[in-house]
Amino acid sequence: MTQAEIKLCSLLLQEHFGEIVEKIGVHLIRTGSQPLRVIAHDTGTSLDQVKKALCVLIQHNLVMYQVHKRGVVEYEAQCSRVLRMLRYPRYIYTAKTLYSDTGELIVEELLLNGKMTMSAVVKKVADRLTETMEDGKTMDYAEVSNTFVRLADTHFVQRCPWVPATENSDPGPPPPAPILVISEKDMYLVPKLSLIGKGKRRRSSDEDAAGEPKAKRPKHSTDNKEPIPDDGIYWQANLDRFHQHFRDQAIVSAVANRMDQIFRSLPVGYNISKQVLDQYLTLMADDPLEFVGKSGDSGGGMYVINLHKALGSLATATLESVVQERFGSRCARIFRLVLQKKHLEQKQVEDFAMIPAKEAKDMLYKMLSGNFISLQEIPKTPDHAPSRTFYLYTVNILSAARMLLHRCYKSIANLIERRQFETKENKRLLEKSQRVEAIIASMQATGAEEAQLQEIEEMITAPERQQLETLKRNVNKLDASEIQVDETIFLLESYIESTMKRQ
């Protein structure tokens, strides 16, 4: 765990859950697994606060616990899961793209709450959708439930492990911590619920007309209710499935960009003749990037996606782009040349790239000091004398990808800190703007005249309005930059993970 990753985890935990949770989470990231009382002692936090912080972290799958043989329960932070909080907007947007607004809100609720029952999600989402609809229109529970089932069928949401039922006759003492289990066949099994009803608005005229105190109405209504049918069955977002979708889309996009003109001539739909299909498959299989491979010739051959080579090509293209943006097109030419030739001496680099010796040497040193390329020594004699040693430049893609990933973590941390600074500097103005907006919304609800609304709006002066616009523009740029850097992080992490699995 690098310092850049720890700092980014700290910023994310503080932004999402506050200072106490951030303090406990970062302590576990730095120290590894620890029991409850040691955490409280080392952090100088009360046991009650540590328990609450651990509950929050466990609820969101950011901390796991394990019971040791001695009966001691130790808690361990999941740093990789903390870093995934960066990708929450992307998960939510993907759900919206695939399953419209309903899917978006289902995934958003699960990410915000960590774990929820299906019935609770359906009711909450139906209420939120109803509030955005026109007066008189409501969202049926059944419609939201159908979307939830589709998300489970495609594995974008999954069941959480649960405590297995034990027989009452068991005389043994209860374990120090519950042991959670789940079988693979049950992970996406949706309980059969007959959720009948519609979403409700926060302020309904029917409720106001009832004249009953709010505290009494829920209590009275729950007396005759049956137990919740899915009580104890909790669901969570399946981040690995989202990552699989991101990976597939990245590969499809890369192939489409490389063969753009070719794919434009494809017929609309899936009614492609076998002859045309064979031509396109052969074209992709013969491409030097080898995204698609072919094995055997029986029955026309077997075509497969070379996931590792595809991820390697995407990571290499990312490195090339960074080199070009940071050092210029000439350095990028040298970088691509070394990639292509595998190993080159300095004189060979000068000749192949057609760049003067002094400039080539300077560019190689820049990329070498930035860890984009490496220098390999091959001695002719055991004494490693410089005059009898070959010095070959090469690109270690895995090492360069790890270096760039580390820099991406630092970049995102800087972006978050800058966004927080911008917001803090304009805190007073933002609070004033929110108060004015609240007053205007309240007056509009009571049917205020346009002149009165205009007078309230003028409470924010022209320079203040311009300052707010500048702040909004800057924050939007920082948010967009975070998303773009995270896309690079995803590609690099996918490549590194794929490479480590093959070793």
PDB file of C-alpha atoms in Angstrom, residues 176-404:
ATOM      1  CA  PRO A 176     -17.861 -14.226  19.181  1.00  0.00           C
ATOM      2  CA  ALA A 177     -18.919 -13.028  15.730  1.00  0.00           C
ATOM      3  CA  PRO A 178     -21.441 -14.386  13.217  1.00  0.00           C
ATOM      4  CA  ILE A 179     -20.124 -16.530  10.381  1.00  0.00           C
ATOM      5  CA  LEU A 180     -21.652 -15.406   7.069  1.00  0.00           C
ATOM      6  CA  VAL A 181     -22.143 -17.880   4.216  1.00  0.00           C
ATOM      7  CA  ILE A 182     -23.673 -17.879   0.745  1.00  0.00           C
ATOM      8  CA  SER A 183     -23.799 -20.435  -2.052  1.00  0.00           C
ATOM      9  CA  GLU A 184     -23.157 -19.413  -5.637  1.00  0.00           C
ATOM     10  CA  LYS A 185     -26.549 -20.656  -6.814  1.00  0.00           C
ATOM     11  CA  ASP A 186     -28.298 -18.339  -4.338  1.00  0.00           C
ATOM     12  CA  MET A 187     -26.309 -15.165  -5.070  1.00  0.00           C
ATOM     13  CA  TYR A 188     -28.747 -13.934  -7.739  1.00  0.00           C
ATOM     14  CA  LEU A 189     -31.920 -15.688  -6.582  1.00  0.00           C
ATOM     15  CA  VAL A 190     -34.638 -13.059  -6.194  1.00  0.00           C
ATOM     16  CA  PRO A 191     -37.252 -13.817  -3.514  1.00  0.00           C
ATOM     17  CA  LYS A 192     -40.838 -14.024  -4.735  1.00  0.00           C
ATOM     18  CA  LEU A 193     -42.420 -10.867  -3.396  1.00  0.00           C
ATOM     19  CA  SER A 194     -45.892  -9.553  -4.126  1.00  0.00           C
ATOM     20  CA  LEU A 195     -45.139  -5.874  -3.609  1.00  0.00           C
ATOM     21  CA  ILE A 196     -48.427  -4.089  -4.220  1.00  0.00           C
ATOM     22  CA  GLY A 197     -48.590  -0.342  -3.993  1.00  0.00           C
ATOM     23  CA  LYS A 198     -47.419   2.926  -5.454  1.00  0.00           C
ATOM     24  CA  GLY A 199     -44.785   5.462  -4.597  1.00  0.00           C
ATOM     25  CA  LYS A 200     -45.695   8.266  -2.207  1.00  0.00           C
ATOM     26  CA  ARG A 201     -44.741  11.908  -2.116  1.00  0.00           C
ATOM     27  CA  ARG A 202     -43.169  13.406   0.995  1.00  0.00           C
ATOM     28  CA  ARG A 203     -45.986  15.887   1.487  1.00  0.00           C
ATOM     29  CA  SER A 204     -49.283  14.378   0.494  1.00  0.00           C
ATOM     30  CA  SER A 205     -52.556  16.271   0.842  1.00  0.00           C
ATOM     31  CA  ASP A 206     -54.230  13.034   2.009  1.00  0.00           C
ATOM     32  CA  GLU A 207     -51.843  12.742   4.948  1.00  0.00           C
ATOM     33  CA  ASP A 208     -52.330  16.364   5.904  1.00  0.00           C
ATOM     34  CA  ALA A 209     -56.100  15.960   5.760  1.00  0.00           C
ATOM     35  CA  ALA A 210     -56.042  12.884   7.965  1.00  0.00           C
ATOM     36  CA  GLY A 211     -55.367  15.093  10.950  1.00  0.00           C
ATOM     37  CA  GLU A 212     -53.524  12.379  12.854  1.00  0.00           C
ATOM     38  CA  PRO A 213     -50.170  13.003  14.514  1.00  0.00           C
ATOM     39  CA  LYS A 214     -47.329  11.653  12.373  1.00  0.00           C
ATOM     40  CA  ALA A 215     -45.964   9.561  15.238  1.00  0.00           C
ATOM     41  CA  LYS A 216     -49.263   7.731  15.645  1.00  0.00           C
ATOM     42  CA  ARG A 217     -50.054   6.921  12.024  1.00  0.00           C
ATOM     43  CA  PRO A 218     -47.104   4.575  11.322  1.00  0.00           C
ATOM     44  CA  LYS A 219     -47.514   2.841  14.692  1.00  0.00           C
ATOM     45  CA  HIS A 220     -51.235   2.289  14.109  1.00  0.00           C
ATOM     46  CA  SER A 221     -50.711   1.022  10.574  1.00  0.00           C
ATOM     47  CA  THR A 222     -48.056  -1.523  11.497  1.00  0.00           C
ATOM     48  CA  ASP A 223     -50.202  -3.353  14.064  1.00  0.00           C
ATOM     49  CA  ASN A 224     -51.989  -5.457  11.447  1.00  0.00           C
ATOM     50  CA  LYS A 225     -49.072  -5.782   9.024  1.00  0.00           C
ATOM     51  CA  GLU A 226     -47.520  -9.157   8.261  1.00  0.00           C
ATOM     52  CA  PRO A 227     -43.753  -9.607   8.662  1.00  0.00           C
ATOM     53  CA  ILE A 228     -41.632  -8.436   5.722  1.00  0.00           C
ATOM     54  CA  PRO A 229     -41.326 -11.466   3.381  1.00  0.00           C
ATOM     55  CA  ASP A 230     -37.665 -10.788   2.494  1.00  0.00           C
ATOM     56  CA  ASP A 231     -36.530  -9.836   5.995  1.00  0.00           C
ATOM     57  CA  GLY A 232     -32.867 -10.806   6.425  1.00  0.00           C
ATOM     58  CA  ILE A 233     -32.194 -11.087   2.661  1.00  0.00           C
ATOM     59  CA  TYR A 234     -29.923  -8.167   1.847  1.00  0.00           C
ATOM     60  CA  TRP A 235     -28.592  -7.054  -1.528  1.00  0.00           C
ATOM     61  CA  GLN A 236     -25.531  -5.107  -2.672  1.00  0.00           C
ATOM     62  CA  ALA A 237     -24.129  -3.778  -5.941  1.00  0.00           C
ATOM     63  CA  ASN A 238     -21.861  -6.282  -7.703  1.00  0.00           C
ATOM     64  CA  LEU A 239     -18.882  -4.093  -8.591  1.00  0.00           C
ATOM     65  CA  ASP A 240     -17.030  -6.908 -10.370  1.00  0.00           C
ATOM     66  CA  ARG A 241     -19.902  -7.200 -12.859  1.00  0.00           C
ATOM     67  CA  PHE A 242     -19.728  -3.466 -13.548  1.00  0.00           C
ATOM     68  CA  HIS A 243     -15.969  -3.791 -14.093  1.00  0.00           C
ATOM     69  CA  GLN A 244     -16.562  -6.600 -16.565  1.00  0.00           C
ATOM     70  CA  HIS A 245     -18.962  -4.344 -18.445  1.00  0.00           C
ATOM     71  CA  PHE A 246     -16.433  -1.478 -18.456  1.00  0.00           C
ATOM     72  CA  ARG A 247     -13.712  -3.817 -19.759  1.00  0.00           C
ATOM     73  CA  ASP A 248     -15.926  -5.188 -22.540  1.00  0.00           C
ATOM     74  CA  GLN A 249     -17.006  -1.706 -23.603  1.00  0.00           C
ATOM     75  CA  ALA A 250     -13.387  -0.498 -23.674  1.00  0.00           C
ATOM     76  CA  ILE A 251     -12.403  -3.376 -25.974  1.00  0.00           C
ATOM     77  CA  VAL A 252     -15.411  -2.852 -28.244  1.00  0.00           C
ATOM     78  CA  SER A 253     -14.678   0.878 -28.441  1.00  0.00           C
ATOM     79  CA  ALA A 254     -11.010   0.233 -29.260  1.00  0.00           C
ATOM     80  CA  VAL A 255     -11.871  -2.171 -32.088  1.00  0.00           C
ATOM     81  CA  ALA A 256     -14.511   0.231 -33.424  1.00  0.00           C
ATOM     82  CA  ASN A 257     -12.047   3.148 -33.429  1.00  0.00           C
ATOM     83  CA  ARG A 258      -9.389   1.077 -35.171  1.00  0.00           C
ATOM     84  CA  MET A 259     -11.755  -0.226 -37.839  1.00  0.00           C
ATOM     85  CA  ASP A 260     -14.163   2.698 -37.936  1.00  0.00           C
ATOM     86  CA  GLN A 261     -14.747   2.895 -41.708  1.00  0.00           C
ATOM     87  CA  ILE A 262     -15.146  -0.859 -41.958  1.00  0.00           C
ATOM     88  CA  PHE A 263     -17.774  -1.101 -39.246  1.00  0.00           C
ATOM     89  CA  ARG A 264     -19.789   1.753 -40.761  1.00  0.00           C
ATOM     90  CA  SER A 265     -20.434  -0.424 -43.822  1.00  0.00           C
ATOM     91  CA  LEU A 266     -21.901  -3.232 -41.719  1.00  0.00           C
ATOM     92  CA  PRO A 267     -25.636  -3.817 -42.301  1.00  0.00           C
ATOM     93  CA  VAL A 268     -27.983  -2.568 -39.573  1.00  0.00           C
ATOM     94  CA  GLY A 269     -29.040  -5.257 -37.126  1.00  0.00           C
ATOM     95  CA  TYR A 270     -27.752  -8.809 -36.815  1.00  0.00           C
ATOM     96  CA  ASN A 271     -28.851 -10.142 -40.223  1.00  0.00           C
ATOM     97  CA  ILE A 272     -25.312 -10.590 -41.574  1.00  0.00           C
ATOM     98  CA  SER A 273     -24.638 -13.243 -44.178  1.00  0.00           C
ATOM     99  CA  LYS A 274     -22.069 -15.945 -43.374  1.00  0.00           C
ATOM    100  CA  GLN A 275     -19.778 -14.760 -46.173  1.00  0.00           C
ATOM    101  CA  VAL A 276     -19.707 -11.158 -44.894  1.00  0.00           C
ATOM    102  CA  LEU A 277     -19.309 -12.336 -41.290  1.00  0.00           C
ATOM    103  CA  ASP A 278     -16.322 -14.517 -42.252  1.00  0.00           C
ATOM    104  CA  GLN A 279     -14.668 -11.524 -43.936  1.00  0.00           C
ATOM    105  CA  TYR A 280     -14.991  -9.312 -40.875  1.00  0.00           C
ATOM    106  CA  LEU A 281     -13.855 -12.044 -38.474  1.00  0.00           C
ATOM    107  CA  THR A 282     -10.827 -12.781 -40.660  1.00  0.00           C
ATOM    108  CA  LEU A 283     -10.021  -9.072 -40.798  1.00  0.00           C
ATOM    109  CA  MET A 284     -10.080  -8.781 -36.995  1.00  0.00           C
ATOM    110  CA  ALA A 285      -8.114 -12.011 -36.541  1.00  0.00           C
ATOM    111  CA  ASP A 286      -5.379 -10.771 -38.930  1.00  0.00           C
ATOM    112  CA  ASP A 287      -5.070  -7.396 -37.178  1.00  0.00           C
ATOM    113  CA  PRO A 288      -1.625  -6.928 -35.556  1.00  0.00           C
ATOM    114  CA  LEU A 289      -3.195  -6.028 -32.197  1.00  0.00           C
ATOM    115  CA  GLU A 290      -4.667  -9.575 -32.006  1.00  0.00           C
ATOM    116  CA  PHE A 291      -7.789  -8.574 -30.103  1.00  0.00           C
ATOM    117  CA  VAL A 292      -9.502 -11.518 -31.813  1.00  0.00           C
ATOM    118  CA  GLY A 293      -7.768 -14.872 -32.275  1.00  0.00           C
ATOM    119  CA  LYS A 294      -8.604 -17.917 -34.371  1.00  0.00           C
ATOM    120  CA  SER A 295      -7.906 -21.534 -33.500  1.00  0.00           C
ATOM    121  CA  GLY A 296      -8.447 -24.470 -35.851  1.00  0.00           C
ATOM    122  CA  ASP A 297     -10.241 -24.590 -39.199  1.00  0.00           C
ATOM    123  CA  SER A 298     -12.945 -27.191 -38.621  1.00  0.00           C
ATOM    124  CA  GLY A 299     -16.409 -25.751 -39.112  1.00  0.00           C
ATOM    125  CA  GLY A 300     -14.937 -22.406 -40.151  1.00  0.00           C
ATOM    126  CA  GLY A 301     -12.667 -22.148 -37.100  1.00  0.00           C
ATOM    127  CA  MET A 302     -13.111 -21.032 -33.504  1.00  0.00           C
ATOM    128  CA  TYR A 303     -12.824 -17.289 -32.806  1.00  0.00           C
ATOM    129  CA  VAL A 304     -11.983 -16.010 -29.325  1.00  0.00           C
ATOM    130  CA  ILE A 305     -11.357 -12.644 -27.654  1.00  0.00           C
ATOM    131  CA  ASN A 306      -7.780 -12.360 -26.399  1.00  0.00           C
ATOM    132  CA  LEU A 307      -8.619 -10.425 -23.250  1.00  0.00           C
ATOM    133  CA  HIS A 308      -5.046 -10.216 -21.964  1.00  0.00           C
ATOM    134  CA  LYS A 309      -3.649  -8.953 -25.274  1.00  0.00           C
ATOM    135  CA  ALA A 310      -6.512  -6.515 -25.609  1.00  0.00           C
ATOM    136  CA  LEU A 311      -5.900  -5.097 -22.120  1.00  0.00           C
ATOM    137  CA  GLY A 312      -2.168  -4.970 -22.865  1.00  0.00           C
ATOM    138  CA  SER A 313      -2.813  -2.984 -26.046  1.00  0.00           C
ATOM    139  CA  LEU A 314      -5.091  -0.559 -24.186  1.00  0.00           C
ATOM    140  CA  ALA A 315      -2.487  -0.078 -21.420  1.00  0.00           C
ATOM    141  CA  THR A 316       0.261   0.449 -24.010  1.00  0.00           C
ATOM    142  CA  ALA A 317      -1.844   3.005 -25.881  1.00  0.00           C
ATOM    143  CA  THR A 318      -2.422   4.835 -22.585  1.00  0.00           C
ATOM    144  CA  LEU A 319       1.336   4.939 -21.899  1.00  0.00           C
ATOM    145  CA  GLU A 320       2.016   6.217 -25.422  1.00  0.00           C
ATOM    146  CA  SER A 321      -0.560   8.963 -24.987  1.00  0.00           C
ATOM    147  CA  VAL A 322       0.968  10.057 -21.662  1.00  0.00           C
ATOM    148  CA  VAL A 323       4.468  10.127 -23.159  1.00  0.00           C
ATOM    149  CA  GLN A 324       3.270  12.252 -26.073  1.00  0.00           C
ATOM    150  CA  GLU A 325       1.421  14.724 -23.835  1.00  0.00           C
ATOM    151  CA  ARG A 326       4.282  14.991 -21.348  1.00  0.00           C
ATOM    152  CA  PHE A 327       7.397  14.871 -23.534  1.00  0.00           C
ATOM    153  CA  GLY A 328       6.180  15.659 -27.062  1.00  0.00           C
ATOM    154  CA  SER A 329       5.695  13.802 -30.344  1.00  0.00           C
ATOM    155  CA  ARG A 330       9.405  13.060 -30.859  1.00  0.00           C
ATOM    156  CA  CYS A 331       9.653  11.258 -27.530  1.00  0.00           C
ATOM    157  CA  ALA A 332       6.492   9.368 -28.409  1.00  0.00           C
ATOM    158  CA  ARG A 333       8.141   8.286 -31.678  1.00  0.00           C
ATOM    159  CA  ILE A 334      11.147   6.921 -29.756  1.00  0.00           C
ATOM    160  CA  PHE A 335       8.867   5.242 -27.204  1.00  0.00           C
ATOM    161  CA  ARG A 336       6.876   3.460 -29.938  1.00  0.00           C
ATOM    162  CA  LEU A 337      10.109   2.482 -31.676  1.00  0.00           C
ATOM    163  CA  VAL A 338      11.532   0.861 -28.519  1.00  0.00           C
ATOM    164  CA  LEU A 339       8.188  -0.882 -27.962  1.00  0.00           C
ATOM    165  CA  GLN A 340       8.254  -2.281 -31.474  1.00  0.00           C
ATOM    166  CA  LYS A 341      11.908  -3.369 -31.541  1.00  0.00           C
ATOM    167  CA  LYS A 342      11.928  -4.628 -27.902  1.00  0.00           C
ATOM    168  CA  HIS A 343      15.651  -3.799 -27.291  1.00  0.00           C
ATOM    169  CA  LEU A 344      17.686  -0.990 -28.875  1.00  0.00           C
ATOM    170  CA  GLU A 345      21.070   0.611 -28.276  1.00  0.00           C
ATOM    171  CA  GLN A 346      21.275   4.396 -28.243  1.00  0.00           C
ATOM    172  CA  LYS A 347      22.899   4.505 -31.720  1.00  0.00           C
ATOM    173  CA  GLN A 348      20.117   2.325 -33.094  1.00  0.00           C
ATOM    174  CA  VAL A 349      17.507   4.640 -31.567  1.00  0.00           C
ATOM    175  CA  GLU A 350      19.155   7.647 -33.274  1.00  0.00           C
ATOM    176  CA  ASP A 351      19.276   5.885 -36.651  1.00  0.00           C
ATOM    177  CA  PHE A 352      15.782   4.364 -36.621  1.00  0.00           C
ATOM    178  CA  ALA A 353      14.052   7.473 -35.246  1.00  0.00           C
ATOM    179  CA  MET A 354      16.127   9.800 -37.494  1.00  0.00           C
ATOM    180  CA  ILE A 355      16.806  12.177 -34.592  1.00  0.00           C
ATOM    181  CA  PRO A 356      20.194  13.836 -33.903  1.00  0.00           C
ATOM    182  CA  ALA A 357      22.339  12.103 -31.267  1.00  0.00           C
ATOM    183  CA  LYS A 358      22.220  14.936 -28.716  1.00  0.00           C
ATOM    184  CA  GLU A 359      18.421  15.255 -28.871  1.00  0.00           C
ATOM    185  CA  ALA A 360      17.866  11.482 -28.827  1.00  0.00           C
ATOM    186  CA  LYS A 361      20.117  11.133 -25.770  1.00  0.00           C
ATOM    187  CA  ASP A 362      18.241  13.918 -23.959  1.00  0.00           C
ATOM    188  CA  MET A 363      14.827  12.393 -24.771  1.00  0.00           C
ATOM    189  CA  LEU A 364      15.901   8.912 -23.694  1.00  0.00           C
ATOM    190  CA  TYR A 365      17.177  10.316 -20.395  1.00  0.00           C
ATOM    191  CA  LYS A 366      13.862  12.133 -19.774  1.00  0.00           C
ATOM    192  CA  MET A 367      11.842   8.966 -20.314  1.00  0.00           C
ATOM    193  CA  LEU A 368      14.355   6.908 -18.325  1.00  0.00           C
ATOM    194  CA  SER A 369      14.158   9.272 -15.334  1.00  0.00           C
ATOM    195  CA  GLY A 370      10.343   9.176 -15.576  1.00  0.00           C
ATOM    196  CA  ASN A 371      10.421   5.329 -15.515  1.00  0.00           C
ATOM    197  CA  PHE A 372       8.657   5.066 -18.876  1.00  0.00           C
ATOM    198  CA  ILE A 373      11.582   3.117 -20.331  1.00  0.00           C
ATOM    199  CA  SER A 374      14.339   1.111 -18.640  1.00  0.00           C
ATOM    200  CA  LEU A 375      17.995   0.364 -19.362  1.00  0.00           C
ATOM    201  CA  GLN A 376      19.219  -3.204 -19.483  1.00  0.00           C
ATOM    202  CA  GLU A 377      22.932  -4.030 -19.185  1.00  0.00           C
ATOM    203  CA  ILE A 378      24.338  -7.082 -21.010  1.00  0.00           C
ATOM    204  CA  PRO A 379      28.060  -7.505 -20.181  1.00  0.00           C
ATOM    205  CA  LYS A 380      30.411  -9.338 -22.538  1.00  0.00           C
ATOM    206  CA  THR A 381      32.821 -10.097 -19.678  1.00  0.00           C
ATOM    207  CA  PRO A 382      32.309 -10.892 -15.979  1.00  0.00           C
ATOM    208  CA  ASP A 383      33.911  -7.616 -14.848  1.00  0.00           C
ATOM    209  CA  HIS A 384      30.990  -5.507 -16.249  1.00  0.00           C
ATOM    210  CA  ALA A 385      33.427  -3.048 -17.808  1.00  0.00           C
ATOM    211  CA  PRO A 386      31.466  -0.240 -19.545  1.00  0.00           C
ATOM    212  CA  SER A 387      33.519  -0.580 -22.727  1.00  0.00           C
ATOM    213  CA  ARG A 388      32.575  -4.271 -22.951  1.00  0.00           C
ATOM    214  CA  THR A 389      28.892  -3.946 -22.029  1.00  0.00           C
ATOM    215  CA  PHE A 390      25.815  -3.531 -24.207  1.00  0.00           C
ATOM    216  CA  TYR A 391      23.313  -0.928 -22.923  1.00  0.00           C
ATOM    217  CA  LEU A 392      19.893  -1.682 -24.327  1.00  0.00           C
ATOM    218  CA  TYR A 393      16.784   0.474 -23.927  1.00  0.00           C
ATOM    219  CA  THR A 394      13.535  -1.421 -23.417  1.00  0.00           C
ATOM    220  CA  VAL A 395       9.974  -0.847 -22.220  1.00  0.00           C
ATOM    221  CA  ASN A 396       8.712  -2.875 -19.287  1.00  0.00           C
ATOM    222  CA  ILE A 397       4.980  -2.291 -19.741  1.00  0.00           C
ATOM    223  CA  LEU A 398       4.027  -3.792 -16.369  1.00  0.00           C
ATOM    224  CA  SER A 399       6.524  -1.618 -14.471  1.00  0.00           C
ATOM    225  CA  ALA A 400       5.537   1.502 -16.422  1.00  0.00           C
ATOM    226  CA  ALA A 401       1.831   0.767 -15.839  1.00  0.00           C
ATOM    227  CA  ARG A 402       2.405   0.502 -12.070  1.00  0.00           C
ATOM    228  CA  MET A 403       4.338   3.777 -12.071  1.00  0.00           C
ATOM    229  CA  LEU A 404       1.581   5.555 -14.006  1.00  0.00           C
TER     230      LEU A 404
END
